Coordinates of C-alpha atoms in Angstrom, one line a residue:
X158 CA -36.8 74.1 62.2
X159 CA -35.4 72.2 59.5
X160 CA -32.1 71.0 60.0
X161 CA -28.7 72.7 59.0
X162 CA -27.4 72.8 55.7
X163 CA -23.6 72.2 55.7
X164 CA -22.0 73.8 52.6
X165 CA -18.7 73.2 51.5
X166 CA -16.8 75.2 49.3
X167 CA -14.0 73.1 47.1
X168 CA -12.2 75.9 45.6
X169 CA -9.7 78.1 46.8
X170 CA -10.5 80.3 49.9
X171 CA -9.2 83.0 51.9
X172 CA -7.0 81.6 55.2
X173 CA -9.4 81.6 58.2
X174 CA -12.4 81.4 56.0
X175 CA -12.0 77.2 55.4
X176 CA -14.6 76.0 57.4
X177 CA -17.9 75.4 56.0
X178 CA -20.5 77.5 55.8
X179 CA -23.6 76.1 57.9
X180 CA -27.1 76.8 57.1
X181 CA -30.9 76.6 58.7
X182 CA -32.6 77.4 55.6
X183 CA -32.0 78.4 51.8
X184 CA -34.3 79.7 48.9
X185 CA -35.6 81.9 46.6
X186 CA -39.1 84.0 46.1
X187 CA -40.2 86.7 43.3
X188 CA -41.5 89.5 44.7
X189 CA -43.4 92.5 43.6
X190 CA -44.5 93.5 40.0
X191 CA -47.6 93.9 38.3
X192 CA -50.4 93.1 35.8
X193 CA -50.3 95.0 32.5
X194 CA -52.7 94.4 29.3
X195 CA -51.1 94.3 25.9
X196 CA -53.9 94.5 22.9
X197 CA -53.6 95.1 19.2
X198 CA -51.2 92.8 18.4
X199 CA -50.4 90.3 15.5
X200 CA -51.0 86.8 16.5
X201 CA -48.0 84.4 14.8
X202 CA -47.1 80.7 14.0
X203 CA -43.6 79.8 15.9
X204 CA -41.5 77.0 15.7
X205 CA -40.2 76.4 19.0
X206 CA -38.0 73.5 18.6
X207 CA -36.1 72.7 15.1
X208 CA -38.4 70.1 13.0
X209 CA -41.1 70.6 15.0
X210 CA -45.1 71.6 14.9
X211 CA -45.7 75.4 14.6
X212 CA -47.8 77.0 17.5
X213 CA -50.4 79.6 17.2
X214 CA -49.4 82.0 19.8
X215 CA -51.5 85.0 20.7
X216 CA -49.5 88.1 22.2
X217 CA -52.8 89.9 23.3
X218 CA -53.5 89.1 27.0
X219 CA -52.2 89.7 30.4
X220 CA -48.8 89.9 31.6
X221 CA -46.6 89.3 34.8
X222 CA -43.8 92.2 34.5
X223 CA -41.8 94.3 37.2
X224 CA -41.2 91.3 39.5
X225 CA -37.8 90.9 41.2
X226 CA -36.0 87.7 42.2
X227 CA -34.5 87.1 45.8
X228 CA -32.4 84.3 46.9
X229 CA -31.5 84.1 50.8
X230 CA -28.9 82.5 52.8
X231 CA -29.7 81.8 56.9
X232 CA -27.0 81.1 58.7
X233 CA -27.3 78.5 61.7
X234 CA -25.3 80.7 64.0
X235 CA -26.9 84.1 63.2
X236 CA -24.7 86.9 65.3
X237 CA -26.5 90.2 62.9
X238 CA -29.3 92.3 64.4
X239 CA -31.6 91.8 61.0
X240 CA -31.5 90.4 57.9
X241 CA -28.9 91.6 55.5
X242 CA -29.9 92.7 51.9
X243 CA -27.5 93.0 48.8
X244 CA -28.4 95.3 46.1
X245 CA -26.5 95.7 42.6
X246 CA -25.7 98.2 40.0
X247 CA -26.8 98.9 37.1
X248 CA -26.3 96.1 34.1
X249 CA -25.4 94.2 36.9
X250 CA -27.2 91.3 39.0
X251 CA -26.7 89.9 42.3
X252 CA -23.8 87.6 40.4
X253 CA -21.8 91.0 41.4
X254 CA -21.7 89.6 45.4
X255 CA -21.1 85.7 44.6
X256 CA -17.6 84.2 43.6
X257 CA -15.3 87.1 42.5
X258 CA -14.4 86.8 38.4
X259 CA -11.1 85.4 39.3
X260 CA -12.3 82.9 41.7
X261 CA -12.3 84.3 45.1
X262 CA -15.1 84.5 48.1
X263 CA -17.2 87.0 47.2
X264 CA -19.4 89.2 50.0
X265 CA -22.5 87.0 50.0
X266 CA -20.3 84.2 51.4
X267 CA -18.2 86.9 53.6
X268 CA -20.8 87.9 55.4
X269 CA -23.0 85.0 55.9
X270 CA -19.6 83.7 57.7
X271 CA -20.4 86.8 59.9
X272 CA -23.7 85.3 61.0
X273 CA -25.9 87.8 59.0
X274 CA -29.0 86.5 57.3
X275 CA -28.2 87.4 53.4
X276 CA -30.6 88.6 50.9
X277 CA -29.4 88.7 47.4
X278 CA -31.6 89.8 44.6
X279 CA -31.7 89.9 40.5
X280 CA -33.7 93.4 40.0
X281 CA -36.4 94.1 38.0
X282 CA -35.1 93.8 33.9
X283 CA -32.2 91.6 35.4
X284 CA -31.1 87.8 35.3
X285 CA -33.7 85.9 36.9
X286 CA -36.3 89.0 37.3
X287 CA -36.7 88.3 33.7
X288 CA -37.8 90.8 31.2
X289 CA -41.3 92.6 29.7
X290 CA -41.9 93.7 26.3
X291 CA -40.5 96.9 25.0
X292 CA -41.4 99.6 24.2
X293 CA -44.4 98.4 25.6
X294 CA -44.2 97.9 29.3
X295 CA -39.9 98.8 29.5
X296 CA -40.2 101.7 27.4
X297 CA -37.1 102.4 24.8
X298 CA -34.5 100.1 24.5
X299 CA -32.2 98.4 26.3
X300 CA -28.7 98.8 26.5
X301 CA -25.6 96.9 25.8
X302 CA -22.1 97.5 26.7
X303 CA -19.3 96.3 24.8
X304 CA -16.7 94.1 26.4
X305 CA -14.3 97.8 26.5
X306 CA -16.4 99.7 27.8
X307 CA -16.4 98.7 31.7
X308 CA -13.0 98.8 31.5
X309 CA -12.4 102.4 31.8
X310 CA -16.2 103.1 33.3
X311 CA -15.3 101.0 36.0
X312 CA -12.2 102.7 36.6
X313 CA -10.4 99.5 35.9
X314 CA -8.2 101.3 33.0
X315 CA -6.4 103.9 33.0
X316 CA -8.2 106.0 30.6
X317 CA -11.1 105.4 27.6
X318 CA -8.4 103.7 25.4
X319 CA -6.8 101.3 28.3
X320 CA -8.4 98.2 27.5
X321 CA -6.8 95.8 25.1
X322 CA -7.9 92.0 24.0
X323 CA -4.6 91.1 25.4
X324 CA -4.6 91.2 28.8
X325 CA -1.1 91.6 29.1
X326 CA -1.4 95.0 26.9
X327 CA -4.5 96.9 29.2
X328 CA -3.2 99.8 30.8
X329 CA -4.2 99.2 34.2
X330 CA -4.7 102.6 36.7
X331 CA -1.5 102.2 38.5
X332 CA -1.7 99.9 41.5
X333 CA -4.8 98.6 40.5
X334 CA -6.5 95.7 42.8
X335 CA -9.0 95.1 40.1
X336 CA -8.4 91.0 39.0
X337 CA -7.3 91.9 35.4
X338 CA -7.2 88.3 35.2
X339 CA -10.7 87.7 35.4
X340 CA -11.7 90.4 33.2
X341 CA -13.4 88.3 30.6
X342 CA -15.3 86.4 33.4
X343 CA -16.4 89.6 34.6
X344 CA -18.0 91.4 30.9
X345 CA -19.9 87.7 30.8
X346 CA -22.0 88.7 34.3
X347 CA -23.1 92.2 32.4
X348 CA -26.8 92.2 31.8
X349 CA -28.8 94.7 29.4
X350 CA -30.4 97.2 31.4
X351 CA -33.1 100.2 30.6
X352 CA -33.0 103.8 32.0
X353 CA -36.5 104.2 31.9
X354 CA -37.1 101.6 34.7
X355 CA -36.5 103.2 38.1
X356 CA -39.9 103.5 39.5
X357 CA -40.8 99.6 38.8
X358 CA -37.0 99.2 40.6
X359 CA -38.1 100.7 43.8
X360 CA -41.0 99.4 44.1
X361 CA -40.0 96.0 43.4
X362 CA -37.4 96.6 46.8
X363 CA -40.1 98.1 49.2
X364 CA -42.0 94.9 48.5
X365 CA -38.9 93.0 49.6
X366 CA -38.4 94.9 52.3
X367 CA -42.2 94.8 53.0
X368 CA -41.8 90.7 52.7
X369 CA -38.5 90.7 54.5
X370 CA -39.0 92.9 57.2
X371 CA -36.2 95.4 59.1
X372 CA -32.9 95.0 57.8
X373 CA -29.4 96.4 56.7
X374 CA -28.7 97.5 52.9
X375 CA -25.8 96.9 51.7
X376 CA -26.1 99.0 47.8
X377 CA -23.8 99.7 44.7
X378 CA -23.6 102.2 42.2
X379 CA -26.7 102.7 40.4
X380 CA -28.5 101.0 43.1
X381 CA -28.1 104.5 45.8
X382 CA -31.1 106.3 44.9
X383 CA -33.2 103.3 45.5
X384 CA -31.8 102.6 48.6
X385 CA -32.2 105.9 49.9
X386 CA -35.4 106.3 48.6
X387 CA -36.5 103.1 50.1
X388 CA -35.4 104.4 53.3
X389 CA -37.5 107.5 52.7
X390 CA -40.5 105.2 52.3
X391 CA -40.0 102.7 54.9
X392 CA -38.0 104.4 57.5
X393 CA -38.9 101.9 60.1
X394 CA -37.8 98.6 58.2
X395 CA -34.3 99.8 57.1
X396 CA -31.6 99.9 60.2
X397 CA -28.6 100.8 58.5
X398 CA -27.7 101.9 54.8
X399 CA -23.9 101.0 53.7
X400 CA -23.5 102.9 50.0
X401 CA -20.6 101.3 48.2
X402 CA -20.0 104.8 45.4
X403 CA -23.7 105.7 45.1
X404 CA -24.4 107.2 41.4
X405 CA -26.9 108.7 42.8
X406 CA -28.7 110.0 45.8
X407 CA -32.9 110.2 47.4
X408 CA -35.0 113.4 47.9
X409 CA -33.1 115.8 49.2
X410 CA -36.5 117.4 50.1
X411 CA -37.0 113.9 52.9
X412 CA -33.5 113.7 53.7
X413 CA -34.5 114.5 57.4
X414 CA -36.4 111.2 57.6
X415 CA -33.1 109.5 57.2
X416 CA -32.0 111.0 60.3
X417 CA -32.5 108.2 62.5
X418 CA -30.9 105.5 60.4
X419 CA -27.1 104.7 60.7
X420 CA -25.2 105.4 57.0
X421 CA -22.1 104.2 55.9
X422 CA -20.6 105.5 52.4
X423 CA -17.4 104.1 50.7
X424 CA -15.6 105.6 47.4
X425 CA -12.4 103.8 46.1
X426 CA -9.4 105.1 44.5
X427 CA -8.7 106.8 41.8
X428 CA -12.0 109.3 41.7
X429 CA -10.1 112.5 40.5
X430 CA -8.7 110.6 37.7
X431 CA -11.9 110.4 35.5
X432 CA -14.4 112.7 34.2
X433 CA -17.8 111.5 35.7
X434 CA -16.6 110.6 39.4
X435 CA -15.7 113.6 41.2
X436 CA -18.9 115.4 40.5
X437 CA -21.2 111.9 41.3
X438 CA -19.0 111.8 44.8
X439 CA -19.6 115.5 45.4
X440 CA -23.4 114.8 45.1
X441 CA -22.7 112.3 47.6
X442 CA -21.3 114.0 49.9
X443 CA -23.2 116.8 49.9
X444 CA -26.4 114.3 50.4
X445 CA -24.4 113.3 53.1
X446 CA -24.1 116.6 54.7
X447 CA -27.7 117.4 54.9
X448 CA -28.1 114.0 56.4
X449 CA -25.9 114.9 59.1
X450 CA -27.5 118.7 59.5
X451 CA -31.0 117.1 59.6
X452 CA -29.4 115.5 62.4
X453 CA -28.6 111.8 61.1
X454 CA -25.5 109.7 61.4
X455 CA -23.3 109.3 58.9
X456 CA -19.7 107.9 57.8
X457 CA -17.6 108.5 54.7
X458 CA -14.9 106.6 53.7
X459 CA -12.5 107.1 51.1
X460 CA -10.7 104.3 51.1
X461 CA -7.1 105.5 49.9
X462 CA -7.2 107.7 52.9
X463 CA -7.6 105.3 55.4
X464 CA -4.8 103.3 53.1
X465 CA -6.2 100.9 51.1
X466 CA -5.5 101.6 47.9
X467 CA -5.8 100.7 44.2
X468 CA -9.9 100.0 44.4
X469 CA -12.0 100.3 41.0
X470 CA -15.9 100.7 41.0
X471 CA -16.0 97.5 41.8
X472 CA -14.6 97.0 45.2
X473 CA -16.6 93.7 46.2
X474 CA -14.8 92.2 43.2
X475 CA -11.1 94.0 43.6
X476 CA -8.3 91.8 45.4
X477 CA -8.7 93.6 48.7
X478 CA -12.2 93.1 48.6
X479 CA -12.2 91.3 51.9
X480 CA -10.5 94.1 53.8
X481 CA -13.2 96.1 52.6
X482 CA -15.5 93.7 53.8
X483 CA -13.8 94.0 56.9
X484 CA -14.1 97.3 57.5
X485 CA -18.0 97.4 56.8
X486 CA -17.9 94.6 59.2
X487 CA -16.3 96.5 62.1
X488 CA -18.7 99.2 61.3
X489 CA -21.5 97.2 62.1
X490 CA -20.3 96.3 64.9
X491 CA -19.2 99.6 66.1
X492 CA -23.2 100.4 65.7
X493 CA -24.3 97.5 68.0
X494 CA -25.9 95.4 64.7
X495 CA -23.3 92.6 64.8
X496 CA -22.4 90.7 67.6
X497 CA -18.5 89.4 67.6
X498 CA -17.8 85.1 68.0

């Protein structure tokens, strides 16, 4: 066993959360993908570096594409039942459970002080998954958002014309706990992302789970229809599934096979407010009702009703993002996957 890795944070941190974090073991590992042939293709003089020789370089060949990246965290005093895996939206990478945009400890570091094994991952198309050719392998194009547009997708704003260069002049929705402050920060962490990619997605997360072996989800936003089609698939590796607002659900036509697997699901505030959410939370829910009918075990949480309030899209990033954390914590615990200090 190689020996512990003491890791200090120097920033600010939460009270009760100063003590460093301790580790057995840290890395990384691409998993999944595939080989893919590209033919037909121009071959091209490039100048890589400014005043330099031109290359030949021939695009006709083989390819690497559809990998994933995963980067784990082993605590030295490990209290969770399995490893713990951290999935991400979409335009998003697995920056979305590090350091909050206005500085704060994110979920990664939360609940690695909880003892759990963490898995965070880059998915395919994403940050350091890195990218294939389009349209060739990634068919269409990718797309951008502009620095408004989370704003009021995210439920940050109040409305499509909230946001404002100014910080000081964004209509916020009222109450908000989203870090306004950190705004800017956050738009930097969005990555382009294709809608043609979901097949390579999953398959890239049953070979982590395949590599990994049994453990906890923990999934956001675009992310819930892989995780619960992962489950489909590999029923036996995955021991609980925590959805953090799903946009989507798995086959409703399997959802008995998810009967035996422990689900929480979390929506924030502010739902009825916009145009997409209340019909993506009522798919939810009704996934989440023929989970239970099959005979499965399932929570919903809307957070305002259990009184935390003010929560965008984006609750691992919001203020009160550690009382959320919190209460995903005492969940696990309630279901005999965490053991207290």
């Amino acid at each position: 066993m190689r020996s512990p890795l003491p890791v200090s944070r120097t920033s600010a941190v939460p009270a009760g959360a100063e003590e460093p974090i301790s580790l057995r073991d840290m890395g990384s590992f691409h998993v999944g993908g595939r080989l893919v042939e590209i033919e037909g293709k121009p071959i091209k003089e490039v100048t890589f570096t400014a005043g330099g020789v031109p290359a030949r370089v021939d695009p006709n060949g083989t390819y690497q594409v559809e990998q994933m990246y995963v980067q784990y965290f082993l605590p030295v005093n490990e209290r969770g039942a399995c490893p713990f895996l951290l999935w991400h939206g979409g335009g998003m990478t697995g920056v979305t459970y590090e350091t909050t945009p206005d500085g704060r400890e994110g979920w990664l570091n939360y609940f690695l002080r909880k003892g759990w094994s963490v898995y965070n991952s880059d998915a395919v198309e994403r940050g350091r998954a890195g990218w294939a050719q389009y349209p060739d392998v990634f068919k269409g194009e990718p797309l951008f958002l502009t620095t408004a547009d989370p704003f009021a997708r995210f439920r940050i704003g109040d409305g499509p014309a909230s946001h404002d260069p100014d910080p000081a002049k964004r209509r916020l929705m009222p109450g908000s706990q989203f870090p306004n402050e950190g705004y800017e920060t956050f738009v930097k962490q969005l990555a382009p992302r294709w809608t043609t990619t979901d097949d390579a997605i999953v398959a890239a997360y049953i070979a982590e789970i395949d590599r990994v072996g049994p453990s906890i989800i923990l999934f956001h936003s675009q992310a819930g229809p892989f995780a619960f089609k992962v489950a489909q698939t590999r029923p036996d590796k995955v021991k609980a599934l925590i959805a953090v607002e799903p946009a989507g659900v798995g086959d409703p036509a399997k959802v008995d096979v998810l009967r035996t697997i422990p689900t929480l699901i979390i929506y924030g505030d502010y739902i009825e407010r916009d145009p997409r959410w209340p019909k993506i939370r009522a798919t939810g829910i009704a996934f989440a009702e023929a989970m239970k009918a099959a005979g499965g075990s399932v929570d919903v949480i809307d957070l305002p009703r259990v009184g935390i309030h003010g929560n965008s899209h984006l609750t691992m990033m919001d203020k009160n993002n550690l009382e959320v954390a919190g209460l995903i914590q005492t969940w696990l615990e309630g279901k005999g996957l965490s053991r207290k200090r």
